[in-house]
CSV table of C-alpha atoms in Angstrom, one decimal:
chain,number,residue,atom,x,y,z
X,422,MET,CA,0.0,0.0,0.0
X,423,ALA,CA,2.8,2.3,1.0
X,424,ALA,CA,4.6,1.6,-2.2
X,425,THR,CA,1.5,2.3,-4.3
X,426,THR,CA,1.0,5.6,-2.6
X,427,GLU,CA,4.6,6.6,-3.2
X,428,SER,CA,4.2,5.6,-6.9
X,429,VAL,CA,1.1,7.8,-7.2
X,430,LYS,CA,2.9,10.7,-5.6
X,431,ALA,CA,5.8,10.3,-8.0
X,432,ASP,CA,3.5,10.3,-10.9
X,433,ALA,CA,1.8,13.5,-9.7
X,434,ALA,CA,5.1,15.2,-9.2
X,435,GLU,CA,6.7,14.3,-12.6
X,436,ALA,CA,6.6,16.8,-15.4
X,437,PRO,CA,3.5,16.7,-17.6
X,438,LEU,CA,3.8,15.0,-21.1
X,439,LEU,CA,3.0,18.3,-22.8
X,440,ASN,CA,4.2,21.6,-21.5
X,441,LYS,CA,1.2,23.7,-22.5
X,442,ARG,CA,2.8,27.0,-21.3
X,443,ASN,CA,5.7,26.6,-23.7
X,444,LEU,CA,3.3,25.7,-26.5
X,445,ILE,CA,1.1,28.8,-26.0
X,446,LEU,CA,4.0,31.1,-25.3
X,447,GLY,CA,5.9,29.8,-28.3
X,448,VAL,CA,3.1,30.5,-30.8
X,449,LEU,CA,2.2,33.8,-29.1
X,450,LEU,CA,5.8,35.0,-29.5
X,451,TYR,CA,5.5,34.9,-33.3
X,452,VAL,CA,2.0,36.2,-33.4
X,453,VAL,CA,2.6,39.2,-31.1
X,454,PHE,CA,6.0,40.0,-32.5
X,455,TYR,CA,4.8,40.0,-36.1
X,456,ALA,CA,1.7,42.1,-35.2
X,457,TRP,CA,4.2,44.7,-33.9
X,458,VAL,CA,6.3,44.4,-37.1
X,459,ARG,CA,3.2,44.9,-39.2
X,460,TRP,CA,2.3,48.0,-37.2
X,461,TYR,CA,5.9,49.3,-37.7
X,462,GLU,CA,5.6,48.7,-41.5
X,463,GLY,CA,2.3,50.5,-41.6
X,464,VAL,CA,3.6,53.6,-39.8
X,465,TYR,CA,7.2,53.9,-41.2
X,466,GLY,CA,6.7,52.2,-44.6
X,467,TRP,CA,4.9,55.2,-46.0
X,468,SER,CA,6.5,57.9,-43.8
X,469,ALA,CA,10.1,56.9,-44.1
X,470,GLY,CA,10.4,54.0,-46.6
X,471,LEU,CA,9.8,55.5,-50.0
X,472,ASP,CA,13.3,57.0,-50.8
X,473,SER,CA,16.4,55.1,-49.7
X,474,PHE,CA,18.5,58.2,-50.1
X,475,ALA,CA,16.5,60.1,-47.5
X,476,PRO,CA,18.0,60.5,-44.0
X,477,GLU,CA,14.8,59.1,-42.4
X,478,PHE,CA,15.2,55.9,-44.4
X,479,GLU,CA,18.6,55.3,-42.7
X,480,THR,CA,17.0,56.0,-39.3
X,481,TYR,CA,13.9,53.9,-39.5
X,482,TRP,CA,14.8,51.1,-42.0
X,483,MET,CA,18.6,50.6,-42.3
X,484,ASN,CA,19.0,50.7,-38.6
X,485,PHE,CA,16.2,48.2,-38.3
X,486,LEU,CA,18.1,46.0,-40.7
X,487,TYR,CA,21.4,46.3,-38.8
X,488,ILE,CA,19.7,45.5,-35.5
X,489,GLU,CA,17.9,42.5,-36.8
X,490,PHE,CA,21.1,41.1,-38.3
X,491,VAL,CA,22.8,41.3,-34.9
X,492,LEU,CA,19.9,39.8,-33.1
X,493,GLU,CA,19.4,37.0,-35.5
X,494,VAL,CA,23.1,35.9,-35.4
X,495,THR,CA,23.1,36.1,-31.6
X,496,THR,CA,19.8,34.2,-31.3
X,497,ALA,CA,20.9,31.5,-33.6
X,498,GLY,CA,24.2,31.1,-31.9
X,499,ILE,CA,22.8,30.9,-28.4
X,500,LEU,CA,19.8,28.7,-29.3
X,501,TRP,CA,21.6,26.2,-31.5
X,502,GLY,CA,24.6,26.2,-29.2
X,503,TYR,CA,22.4,25.5,-26.2
X,504,LEU,CA,20.6,22.7,-27.9
X,505,TRP,CA,23.9,21.1,-29.0
X,506,LYS,CA,25.7,21.7,-25.7
X,507,THR,CA,22.9,20.2,-23.6
X,508,ARG,CA,22.4,17.2,-25.9
X,509,ASP,CA,21.7,13.8,-24.3
X,510,ARG,CA,24.8,11.6,-24.6
X,511,LYS,CA,22.8,8.6,-23.4
X,512,VAL,CA,19.8,9.1,-25.6
X,513,MET,CA,19.3,5.4,-26.3
X,514,SER,CA,18.8,4.6,-22.6
X,515,ILE,CA,15.9,6.9,-21.8
X,516,THR,CA,12.6,5.4,-20.6
X,517,PRO,CA,9.6,5.2,-23.0
X,518,ARG,CA,7.8,7.8,-20.9
X,519,GLU,CA,10.6,10.2,-21.2
X,520,GLU,CA,10.8,9.5,-24.9
X,521,LEU,CA,7.1,10.3,-25.3
X,522,ARG,CA,7.6,13.5,-23.3
X,523,ARG,CA,10.4,14.5,-25.6
X,524,HIS,CA,8.3,13.8,-28.7
X,525,THR,CA,5.7,16.3,-27.4
X,526,THR,CA,8.4,18.9,-26.9
X,527,HIS,CA,9.6,18.2,-30.4
X,528,TRP,CA,6.1,18.8,-31.6
X,529,VAL,CA,6.0,22.1,-29.8
X,530,TRP,CA,9.1,23.0,-31.9
X,531,LEU,CA,7.5,21.8,-35.1
X,532,THR,CA,4.4,23.9,-34.2
X,533,CYS,CA,6.5,26.9,-33.9
X,534,TYR,CA,8.3,26.1,-37.2
X,535,ALA,CA,5.0,25.8,-38.9
X,536,THR,CA,3.9,29.2,-37.5
X,537,ALA,CA,7.2,30.8,-38.6
X,538,ILE,CA,7.0,29.2,-42.1
X,539,TYR,CA,3.5,30.7,-42.5
X,540,TYR,CA,4.6,34.2,-41.7
X,541,GLY,CA,7.7,34.0,-43.8
X,542,ALA,CA,6.5,32.1,-46.9
X,543,SER,CA,2.9,33.3,-47.0
X,544,TYR,CA,2.3,36.5,-45.1
X,545,PHE,CA,5.4,38.6,-45.7
X,546,THR,CA,6.2,37.2,-49.2
X,547,GLU,CA,2.9,38.0,-50.7
X,548,GLN,CA,2.9,41.3,-48.9
X,549,ASP,CA,6.2,42.1,-50.8
X,550,GLY,CA,4.2,41.7,-54.0
X,551,THR,CA,1.7,44.4,-53.2
X,552,TRP,CA,4.4,46.8,-51.8
X,553,HIS,CA,6.6,46.5,-54.9
X,554,GLN,CA,3.7,46.8,-57.3
X,555,THR,CA,2.8,50.1,-55.5
X,556,ILE,CA,6.2,51.6,-54.8
X,557,VAL,CA,9.0,51.7,-57.3
X,558,ARG,CA,12.1,50.3,-55.6
X,559,ASP,CA,15.4,52.2,-55.6
X,560,THR,CA,17.4,49.8,-53.4
X,561,ASP,CA,17.6,46.1,-52.5
X,562,PHE,CA,16.8,46.9,-49.0
X,563,THR,CA,13.2,48.1,-49.3
X,564,PRO,CA,10.9,48.2,-46.3
X,565,SER,CA,9.2,44.9,-47.4
X,566,HIS,CA,12.5,43.2,-48.1
X,567,ILE,CA,14.0,44.2,-44.8
X,568,ILE,CA,11.1,42.4,-43.1
X,569,GLU,CA,10.5,39.5,-45.6
X,570,PHE,CA,14.0,38.4,-46.6
X,571,TYR,CA,16.1,39.6,-43.6
X,572,LEU,CA,13.7,39.0,-40.7
X,573,SER,CA,10.9,36.5,-41.4
X,574,TYR,CA,13.1,34.1,-43.4
X,575,PRO,CA,16.0,34.0,-40.8
X,576,ILE,CA,13.4,33.5,-38.1
X,577,TYR,CA,12.0,30.4,-39.7
X,578,ILE,CA,15.5,29.1,-40.5
X,579,ILE,CA,16.5,29.5,-36.8
X,580,THR,CA,13.3,27.8,-35.7
X,581,GLY,CA,13.6,25.0,-38.2
X,582,PHE,CA,17.2,24.1,-37.4
X,583,ALA,CA,16.4,24.3,-33.7
X,584,SER,CA,13.6,21.8,-34.2
X,585,PHE,CA,15.9,19.5,-36.2
X,586,LEU,CA,18.6,19.8,-33.6
X,587,TYR,CA,16.2,18.9,-30.8
X,588,ALA,CA,15.1,15.8,-32.6
X,589,LYS,CA,18.7,14.8,-33.5
X,590,THR,CA,20.1,15.3,-30.0
X,591,ARG,CA,17.3,14.0,-27.8
X,592,LEU,CA,15.1,11.4,-29.6
X,593,PRO,CA,16.2,7.8,-30.0
X,594,HIS,CA,14.3,7.4,-33.3
X,595,TYR,CA,16.6,10.0,-35.0
X,596,GLN,CA,19.8,8.2,-34.0
X,597,GLN,CA,19.7,5.9,-37.1
X,598,GLY,CA,21.1,8.6,-39.3
X,599,LEU,CA,20.0,12.0,-40.7
X,600,SER,CA,16.3,12.1,-41.6
X,601,LEU,CA,16.3,12.9,-45.3
X,602,GLN,CA,12.9,14.6,-45.4
X,603,TYR,CA,13.6,16.5,-42.2
X,604,MET,CA,16.7,17.9,-43.8
X,605,VAL,CA,14.7,18.7,-47.0
X,606,SER,CA,12.0,20.5,-45.0
X,607,VAL,CA,14.6,22.6,-43.2
X,608,ILE,CA,17.4,23.1,-45.7
X,609,GLY,CA,15.0,23.7,-48.7
X,610,PRO,CA,13.3,26.7,-47.1
X,611,PHE,CA,16.7,27.8,-45.8
X,612,MET,CA,17.9,27.9,-49.5
X,613,ILE,CA,15.3,30.6,-50.2
X,614,LEU,CA,17.5,33.0,-48.3
X,615,PRO,CA,20.6,32.5,-50.5
X,616,ASN,CA,18.3,32.6,-53.5
X,617,VAL,CA,17.7,36.3,-52.6
X,618,GLY,CA,21.1,36.9,-54.2
X,619,LEU,CA,19.8,35.8,-57.6
X,620,ASN,CA,16.6,37.8,-57.0
X,621,GLU,CA,18.4,41.0,-56.2
X,622,TRP,CA,20.9,40.5,-59.0
X,623,GLY,CA,18.0,40.1,-61.5
X,624,HIS,CA,16.2,43.2,-60.1
X,625,THR,CA,19.3,45.3,-61.0
X,626,PHE,CA,18.1,44.7,-64.6
X,627,TRP,CA,14.4,45.0,-64.0
X,628,PHE,CA,14.0,47.2,-60.9
X,629,MET,CA,11.3,49.4,-62.2
X,630,GLU,CA,8.4,46.9,-62.5
X,631,GLU,CA,7.4,44.0,-60.3
X,632,LEU,CA,5.9,41.0,-62.0
X,633,PHE,CA,5.5,38.3,-59.4
X,634,VAL,CA,5.2,35.4,-61.9
X,635,ALA,CA,8.4,36.4,-63.7
X,636,PRO,CA,10.9,33.5,-64.1
X,637,LEU,CA,13.4,35.4,-62.0
X,638,HIS,CA,11.3,34.3,-59.0
X,639,TYR,CA,11.3,30.6,-59.8
X,640,GLY,CA,14.2,29.9,-57.5
X,641,PHE,CA,11.9,30.7,-54.6
X,642,VAL,CA,9.3,28.4,-56.0
X,643,PHE,CA,11.7,25.5,-56.3
X,644,PHE,CA,12.9,25.8,-52.7
X,645,GLY,CA,9.4,26.4,-51.5
X,646,TRP,CA,8.5,22.9,-52.7
X,647,ALA,CA,10.8,21.6,-50.1
X,648,ALA,CA,8.3,22.5,-47.5
X,649,LEU,CA,6.5,19.3,-48.5
X,650,GLY,CA,9.3,17.5,-46.7
X,651,ILE,CA,7.0,18.0,-43.6
X,652,LEU,CA,5.0,15.1,-44.9
X,653,GLY,CA,8.1,12.8,-44.4
X,654,VAL,CA,8.7,14.3,-41.0
X,655,VAL,CA,5.1,13.6,-40.0
X,656,ASN,CA,5.4,10.0,-41.3
X,657,THR,CA,8.7,9.5,-39.4
X,658,GLU,CA,7.1,10.8,-36.2
X,659,VAL,CA,4.0,8.6,-36.7
X,660,GLN,CA,6.4,5.6,-37.0
X,661,ALA,CA,8.2,6.5,-33.8
X,662,LEU,CA,4.9,7.3,-31.9
X,663,SER,CA,3.3,4.0,-33.1
X,664,LYS,CA,6.2,2.1,-31.5
X,665,LEU,CA,5.6,3.9,-28.2
X,666,LEU,CA,1.8,3.7,-28.2
X,667,LYS,CA,0.7,0.8,-30.3
X,668,LYS,CA,0.3,-1.8,-27.7
X,669,ASP,CA,-1.6,0.5,-25.4
X,670,LEU,CA,-4.0,1.6,-28.2
X,671,ALA,CA,-4.6,-2.0,-29.4
I,1151,MET,CA,14.9,1.4,-23.1
I,1152,SER,CA,13.1,-1.6,-21.6
I,1153,ALA,CA,10.5,-3.2,-23.9
I,1154,SER,CA,8.5,-4.1,-20.8
I,1155,GLN,CA,7.9,-0.5,-19.8
I,1156,SER,CA,5.1,1.5,-21.3
I,1157,ALA,CA,5.1,5.1,-22.3
I,1158,VAL,CA,1.6,5.7,-20.9
I,1159,ARG,CA,-0.2,4.8,-17.7
I,1160,SER,CA,-3.4,3.5,-19.2
I,1161,ARG,CA,-5.3,3.0,-22.5
I,1162,ALA,CA,-7.3,6.2,-21.8
I,1163,GLU,CA,-4.0,8.1,-21.6
I,1164,ALA,CA,-2.8,6.5,-24.8
I,1165,VAL,CA,-6.0,7.6,-26.6
I,1166,LYS,CA,-5.6,11.1,-25.2
I,1167,VAL,CA,-2.0,11.4,-26.2
I,1168,SER,CA,-2.8,10.0,-29.7
I,1169,ARG,CA,-5.5,12.7,-30.1
I,1170,MET,CA,-3.1,15.4,-29.0
I,1171,PHE,CA,-0.6,14.3,-31.7
I,1172,ASP,CA,-3.5,14.5,-34.3
I,1173,TRP,CA,-3.9,18.2,-33.5
I,1174,PHE,CA,-0.1,18.8,-33.6
I,1175,ILE,CA,0.1,17.0,-37.0
I,1176,LEU,CA,-2.9,18.9,-38.4
I,1177,TRP,CA,-1.4,22.3,-37.4
I,1178,ALA,CA,2.1,21.4,-38.8
I,1179,ILE,CA,0.8,20.1,-42.1
I,1180,PHE,CA,-1.8,22.9,-42.5
I,1181,PHE,CA,0.6,25.8,-41.9
I,1182,VAL,CA,3.8,24.4,-43.5
I,1183,VAL,CA,1.8,23.3,-46.6
I,1184,LEU,CA,0.1,26.7,-46.6
I,1185,GLY,CA,3.5,28.4,-46.7
I,1186,GLY,CA,4.9,26.2,-49.4
I,1187,TYR,CA,1.8,26.1,-51.5
I,1188,HIS,CA,1.3,29.9,-51.2
I,1189,ILE,CA,4.8,30.9,-52.2
I,1190,HIS,CA,4.6,28.4,-55.1
I,1191,TYR,CA,1.2,29.7,-56.2
I,1192,MET,CA,1.9,33.4,-55.8
I,1193,LEU,CA,5.1,33.2,-57.9
I,1194,THR,CA,3.8,31.0,-60.7
I,1195,GLY,CA,0.1,32.2,-61.0
I,1196,GLY,CA,0.1,35.1,-58.5
I,1197,ASP,CA,-0.5,38.1,-60.7
I,1198,TRP,CA,-3.5,36.4,-62.3
I,1199,ASP,CA,-4.8,35.8,-58.8
I,1200,PHE,CA,-4.0,39.3,-57.3
I,1201,TRP,CA,-5.7,41.6,-59.6
I,1202,SER,CA,-9.2,41.4,-61.2
I,1203,ASP,CA,-8.0,43.0,-64.4
I,1204,TRP,CA,-5.6,40.0,-64.9
I,1205,LYS,CA,-8.6,37.6,-64.4
I,1206,ASP,CA,-9.2,37.3,-68.1
I,1207,ARG,CA,-10.9,34.6,-70.2
I,1208,ARG,CA,-7.7,33.0,-71.4
I,1209,LEU,CA,-4.5,33.0,-69.4
I,1210,TRP,CA,-6.1,33.2,-65.9
I,1211,VAL,CA,-8.3,30.2,-66.8
I,1212,THR,CA,-5.3,28.4,-68.2
I,1213,VAL,CA,-2.5,29.1,-65.7
I,1214,ALA,CA,-4.2,29.1,-62.3
I,1215,PRO,CA,-5.5,25.5,-62.3
I,1216,ILE,CA,-2.3,24.1,-63.8
I,1217,VAL,CA,0.0,25.7,-61.2
I,1218,ALA,CA,-2.5,25.1,-58.4
I,1219,MET,CA,-2.7,21.3,-59.1
I,1220,THR,CA,0.7,20.6,-57.7
I,1221,PHE,CA,0.4,20.6,-53.9
I,1222,PRO,CA,-3.0,18.9,-53.7
I,1223,ALA,CA,-1.7,16.0,-55.7
I,1224,ALA,CA,1.4,15.7,-53.5
I,1225,VAL,CA,-0.5,16.0,-50.2
I,1226,GLN,CA,-3.1,13.5,-51.4
I,1227,ALA,CA,-0.3,11.1,-52.1
I,1228,CYS,CA,0.6,11.2,-48.4
I,1229,LEU,CA,-2.7,11.6,-46.6
I,1230,TRP,CA,-4.7,9.1,-48.7
I,1231,TRP,CA,-2.1,6.5,-49.6
I,1232,ARG,CA,-0.7,6.3,-46.0
I,1233,TYR,CA,-3.7,7.2,-43.8
I,1234,ARG,CA,-6.8,6.9,-46.0
I,1235,LEU,CA,-7.7,10.5,-45.2
I,1236,PRO,CA,-9.7,11.9,-48.1
I,1237,PHE,CA,-9.1,15.6,-47.6
I,1238,GLY,CA,-5.6,16.3,-49.0
I,1239,ALA,CA,-6.7,18.7,-51.7
I,1240,VAL,CA,-9.2,20.5,-49.4
I,1241,VAL,CA,-6.5,21.0,-46.7
I,1242,CYS,CA,-4.2,22.6,-49.3
I,1243,VAL,CA,-6.8,24.8,-50.8
I,1244,LEU,CA,-8.2,25.9,-47.4
I,1245,GLY,CA,-4.6,26.8,-46.4
I,1246,LEU,CA,-4.0,28.7,-49.6
I,1247,LEU,CA,-7.3,30.6,-49.2
I,1248,LEU,CA,-6.6,31.5,-45.6
I,1249,GLY,CA,-3.1,32.8,-46.5
I,1250,GLU,CA,-4.4,34.8,-49.4
I,1251,TRP,CA,-7.4,36.3,-47.7
I,1252,ILE,CA,-5.4,37.4,-44.7
I,1253,ASN,CA,-2.9,39.0,-47.1
I,1254,ARG,CA,-5.4,40.6,-49.4
I,1255,TYR,CA,-7.2,42.2,-46.5
I,1256,LEU,CA,-4.3,43.1,-44.1
I,1257,ASN,CA,-1.7,44.0,-46.7
I,1258,PHE,CA,-3.2,44.7,-50.2
I,1259,TRP,CA,-5.9,46.7,-48.6
I,1260,GLY,CA,-4.5,47.5,-45.2
I,1261,TRP,CA,-1.0,48.6,-46.3
I,1262,THR,CA,-1.3,49.6,-50.0
I,1263,TYR,CA,-5.0,50.5,-50.1
I,1264,PHE,CA,-6.2,48.4,-53.1
I,1265,PRO,CA,-9.9,47.8,-52.7
I,1266,VAL,CA,-10.7,44.2,-51.7
I,1267,ASN,CA,-13.1,43.8,-54.8
I,1268,PHE,CA,-10.0,44.4,-56.9
I,1269,VAL,CA,-7.7,41.9,-55.2
I,1270,PHE,CA,-9.9,38.9,-54.1
I,1271,PRO,CA,-8.3,35.5,-54.5
I,1272,SER,CA,-9.5,32.8,-57.0
I,1273,ILE,CA,-11.8,30.1,-55.8
I,1274,PHE,CA,-10.6,26.5,-55.9
I,1275,MET,CA,-12.8,24.9,-53.3
I,1276,PRO,CA,-15.3,23.1,-55.7
I,1277,SER,CA,-12.4,21.7,-57.7
I,1278,ALA,CA,-10.7,20.5,-54.5
I,1279,ILE,CA,-13.8,18.8,-53.2
I,1280,VAL,CA,-14.3,17.0,-56.5
I,1281,LEU,CA,-10.6,15.9,-56.5
I,1282,ASP,CA,-10.9,14.5,-53.0
I,1283,VAL,CA,-14.3,12.8,-53.7
I,1284,VAL,CA,-13.0,11.2,-56.9
I,1285,LEU,CA,-10.0,9.8,-55.0
I,1286,MET,CA,-12.2,8.6,-52.1
I,1287,MET,CA,-14.8,7.0,-54.4
I,1288,THR,CA,-12.3,5.3,-56.8
I,1289,GLY,CA,-9.3,4.7,-54.6
I,1290,SER,CA,-7.3,5.0,-57.8
I,1291,MET,CA,-4.5,7.4,-58.6
I,1292,THR,CA,-5.0,7.0,-62.3
I,1293,ALA,CA,-8.7,7.7,-62.1
I,1294,THR,CA,-8.1,10.7,-59.8
I,1295,ALA,CA,-5.5,12.1,-62.2
I,1296,VAL,CA,-7.7,11.7,-65.3
I,1297,LEU,CA,-11.2,12.4,-63.9
I,1298,GLY,CA,-10.3,14.5,-61.0
I,1299,GLY,CA,-7.6,16.4,-62.9
I,1300,MET,CA,-10.0,17.0,-65.7
I,1301,ALA,CA,-12.7,18.3,-63.3
I,1302,TRP,CA,-10.1,20.4,-61.5
I,1303,GLY,CA,-9.4,22.4,-64.7
I,1304,LEU,CA,-13.0,22.5,-66.1
I,1305,LEU,CA,-14.6,23.6,-62.8
I,1306,PHE,CA,-12.3,26.5,-62.2
I,1307,TYR,CA,-14.0,29.1,-64.4
I,1308,PRO,CA,-17.6,28.2,-63.4
I,1309,SER,CA,-16.6,28.2,-59.7
I,1310,ASN,CA,-15.3,31.8,-60.1
I,1311,TRP,CA,-18.0,33.0,-62.5
I,1312,ALA,CA,-20.4,34.3,-59.8
I,1313,VAL,CA,-17.6,36.6,-58.5
I,1314,ILE,CA,-15.9,37.6,-61.8
I,1315,GLY,CA,-19.0,37.8,-64.0
I,1316,PRO,CA,-20.1,41.3,-62.8
I,1317,LEU,CA,-16.6,42.6,-63.5
I,1318,HIS,CA,-16.6,41.2,-67.1
I,1319,VAL,CA,-19.5,43.3,-68.3
I,1320,PRO,CA,-18.5,45.7,-71.1
I,1321,VAL,CA,-18.1,49.4,-70.4
I,1322,GLU,CA,-17.2,52.3,-72.6
I,1323,TYR,CA,-14.7,54.7,-71.2
I,1324,ASN,CA,-13.2,57.7,-73.0
I,1325,GLY,CA,-14.3,56.1,-76.3
I,1326,MET,CA,-12.8,52.8,-75.6
I,1327,MET,CA,-14.5,49.4,-75.0
I,1328,MET,CA,-13.3,47.5,-72.0
I,1329,THR,CA,-14.5,45.4,-69.1
I,1330,LEU,CA,-15.3,46.8,-65.7
I,1331,ALA,CA,-12.2,44.8,-64.4
I,1332,ASP,CA,-10.0,46.6,-66.9
I,1333,LEU,CA,-11.4,49.9,-65.7
I,1334,GLN,CA,-10.4,49.0,-62.2
I,1335,GLY,CA,-6.9,48.3,-63.5
I,1336,TYR,CA,-6.7,51.7,-65.2
I,1337,HIS,CA,-7.6,53.4,-62.0
I,1338,TYR,CA,-5.2,51.4,-59.9
I,1339,VAL,CA,-2.0,51.5,-61.9
I,1340,ARG,CA,0.8,49.2,-60.6
I,1341,THR,CA,4.5,49.0,-61.4
I,1342,GLY,CA,3.8,45.8,-63.4
I,1343,THR,CA,0.8,47.1,-65.3
I,1344,PRO,CA,2.1,47.6,-68.8
I,1345,GLU,CA,3.4,44.0,-69.0
I,1346,TYR,CA,0.0,42.4,-68.9
I,1347,ILE,CA,-1.6,44.8,-71.3
I,1348,ARG,CA,0.9,43.8,-73.9
I,1349,MET,CA,0.3,40.1,-73.2
I,1350,VAL,CA,-3.5,40.0,-73.5
I,1351,GLU,CA,-3.5,41.9,-76.7
I,1352,LYS,CA,-1.6,39.1,-78.5
I,1353,GLY,CA,-3.2,36.3,-80.4
I,1354,THR,CA,-6.7,35.6,-81.5
I,1355,LEU,CA,-8.5,36.3,-78.3
I,1356,ARG,CA,-11.0,38.6,-79.9
I,1357,THR,CA,-11.6,36.3,-82.9
I,1358,PHE,CA,-12.4,33.3,-80.8
I,1359,GLY,CA,-15.0,35.4,-78.9
I,1360,LYS,CA,-17.1,33.5,-76.4
I,1361,ASP,CA,-15.2,30.2,-77.0
I,1362,VAL,CA,-12.0,31.4,-75.4
I,1363,ALA,CA,-12.9,30.5,-71.8
I,1364,PRO,CA,-14.1,26.9,-72.5
I,1365,VAL,CA,-11.1,26.2,-74.8
I,1366,SER,CA,-8.7,27.6,-72.2
I,1367,ALA,CA,-10.4,25.5,-69.4
I,1368,PHE,CA,-10.2,22.3,-71.5
I,1369,PHE,CA,-6.5,22.9,-72.2
I,1370,SER,CA,-5.9,23.7,-68.5
I,1371,ALA,CA,-7.7,20.4,-67.6
I,1372,PHE,CA,-5.5,18.5,-70.0
I,1373,VAL,CA,-2.3,19.8,-68.4
I,1374,SER,CA,-3.7,19.5,-64.9
I,1375,ILE,CA,-4.0,15.7,-65.5
I,1376,LEU,CA,-0.3,15.5,-66.4
I,1377,ILE,CA,0.7,17.7,-63.5
I,1378,TYR,CA,-1.3,15.5,-61.1
I,1379,PHE,CA,0.6,12.4,-62.2
I,1380,LEU,CA,3.9,14.2,-61.8
I,1381,TRP,CA,3.2,15.6,-58.4
I,1382,HIS,CA,1.7,12.4,-57.1
I,1383,PHE,CA,5.1,10.9,-57.4
I,1384,PHE,CA,6.7,14.0,-55.9
I,1385,GLY,CA,4.4,13.6,-53.0
I,1386,ARG,CA,5.4,10.0,-52.5
I,1387,TRP,CA,9.0,10.9,-52.4
I,1388,PHE,CA,8.4,13.7,-50.0
I,1389,SER,CA,6.5,11.3,-47.8
I,1390,SER,CA,9.4,8.9,-47.5
I,1391,THR,CA,10.9,8.2,-44.1
I,1392,ASP,CA,14.5,7.4,-45.2
I,1393,PHE,CA,17.5,8.1,-43.1
I,1394,VAL,CA,20.9,9.0,-44.5
I,1395,LYS,CA,23.4,6.8,-42.8
I,1396,SER,CA,26.9,8.0,-42.0
I,1397,ALA,CA,29.6,6.4,-44.1
């Protein structure tokens, strides 16, 4: 009887399978931050973002760019470094319960990645279309590019690699090698950022008009397809979770 | 880990955990596919989708279904062939629509002040429902490609007709004949405006008259069938669970 009571107490005291606070805060972080970014664009896009030679452009947009570069490199270094430094060196000897708990944490990361991908690939990319069909660009670093290419893309890259690193360093199922589709779903969207080089080079020829379906943009399309790698990640996870839950669900 | 240990305390907890992962999976697939599908679609068919004056009887009808067929075919290849879930195309199109509507309202209207009745997105929902239903009823990739792909292309123009029809009525403006959609375009000049005026004035659009839209839809349906086959196999590859082993 005493042993049973102790066991129940231990269960009650252990960490929950899903840390709901992290899940909600993680998603809210993107939503609230990007709501602020959108407010900033609305106010300073029109008032200070039309002429890249104007002093106010330097104040409100180029300084924004410099600050985000520093913060992104710092965040990536700290986050990826932390995940690697605190990796589990005995990952194959964890209990099934702990493995399940880590899978839920991994899904919190994937949820954040999905949210970040939405903002980068959908929200800020199509927004760029309407801005450049309205305002004739006179620089690579336009207000919409400073947000789209150099803020929202690095943010999903940082989140995606963090998610990948978490799985690789803490989950037994990912110790059999490097998950091909996981790499595709993270590295493919990452390649959209280097492809900005092609885009900006091309726009030095055709800066005056924006045509979103121009072949110049097809590099973004090709690497956008890699997002479908999430299907392989889901299937890999379902395999791992089936091993953990199958006999209890039978 | 010990095989005798269980990850859950009871069957009830196992069911609860399983449902929790269902929601996680749905969120991840929905938003990642939304992002990938939207960036693909906006950069291959986007201008035809952004502006009502690009929504003509020929190239919009041709291009939009062809480029939009890709992700639904790939996602069906995962959700149906692995889990027998018959909503791959609808998930894609719902995601695309959500991404587009948020953008058209908050950015096209909210940031650059184009009226929403100039920048509304195209409608794919009837095509997506038929594509999923054909797959569910036949269970055949070939039948879905041929019948569903054909329906996908043919249904596009009728699906959008109720919205675009009123903007295709003819008007005379400064002595020129044009559609109401063209008139919207003249009043909302964009940096890419001259490009499309040059494009639509080519060819025999005027000579073919009322037959242009059905001919374009039929051609679009034909290519959609081919795209479905191709992207079904892309979807299968993306659904694989291979690991790259270190040498």
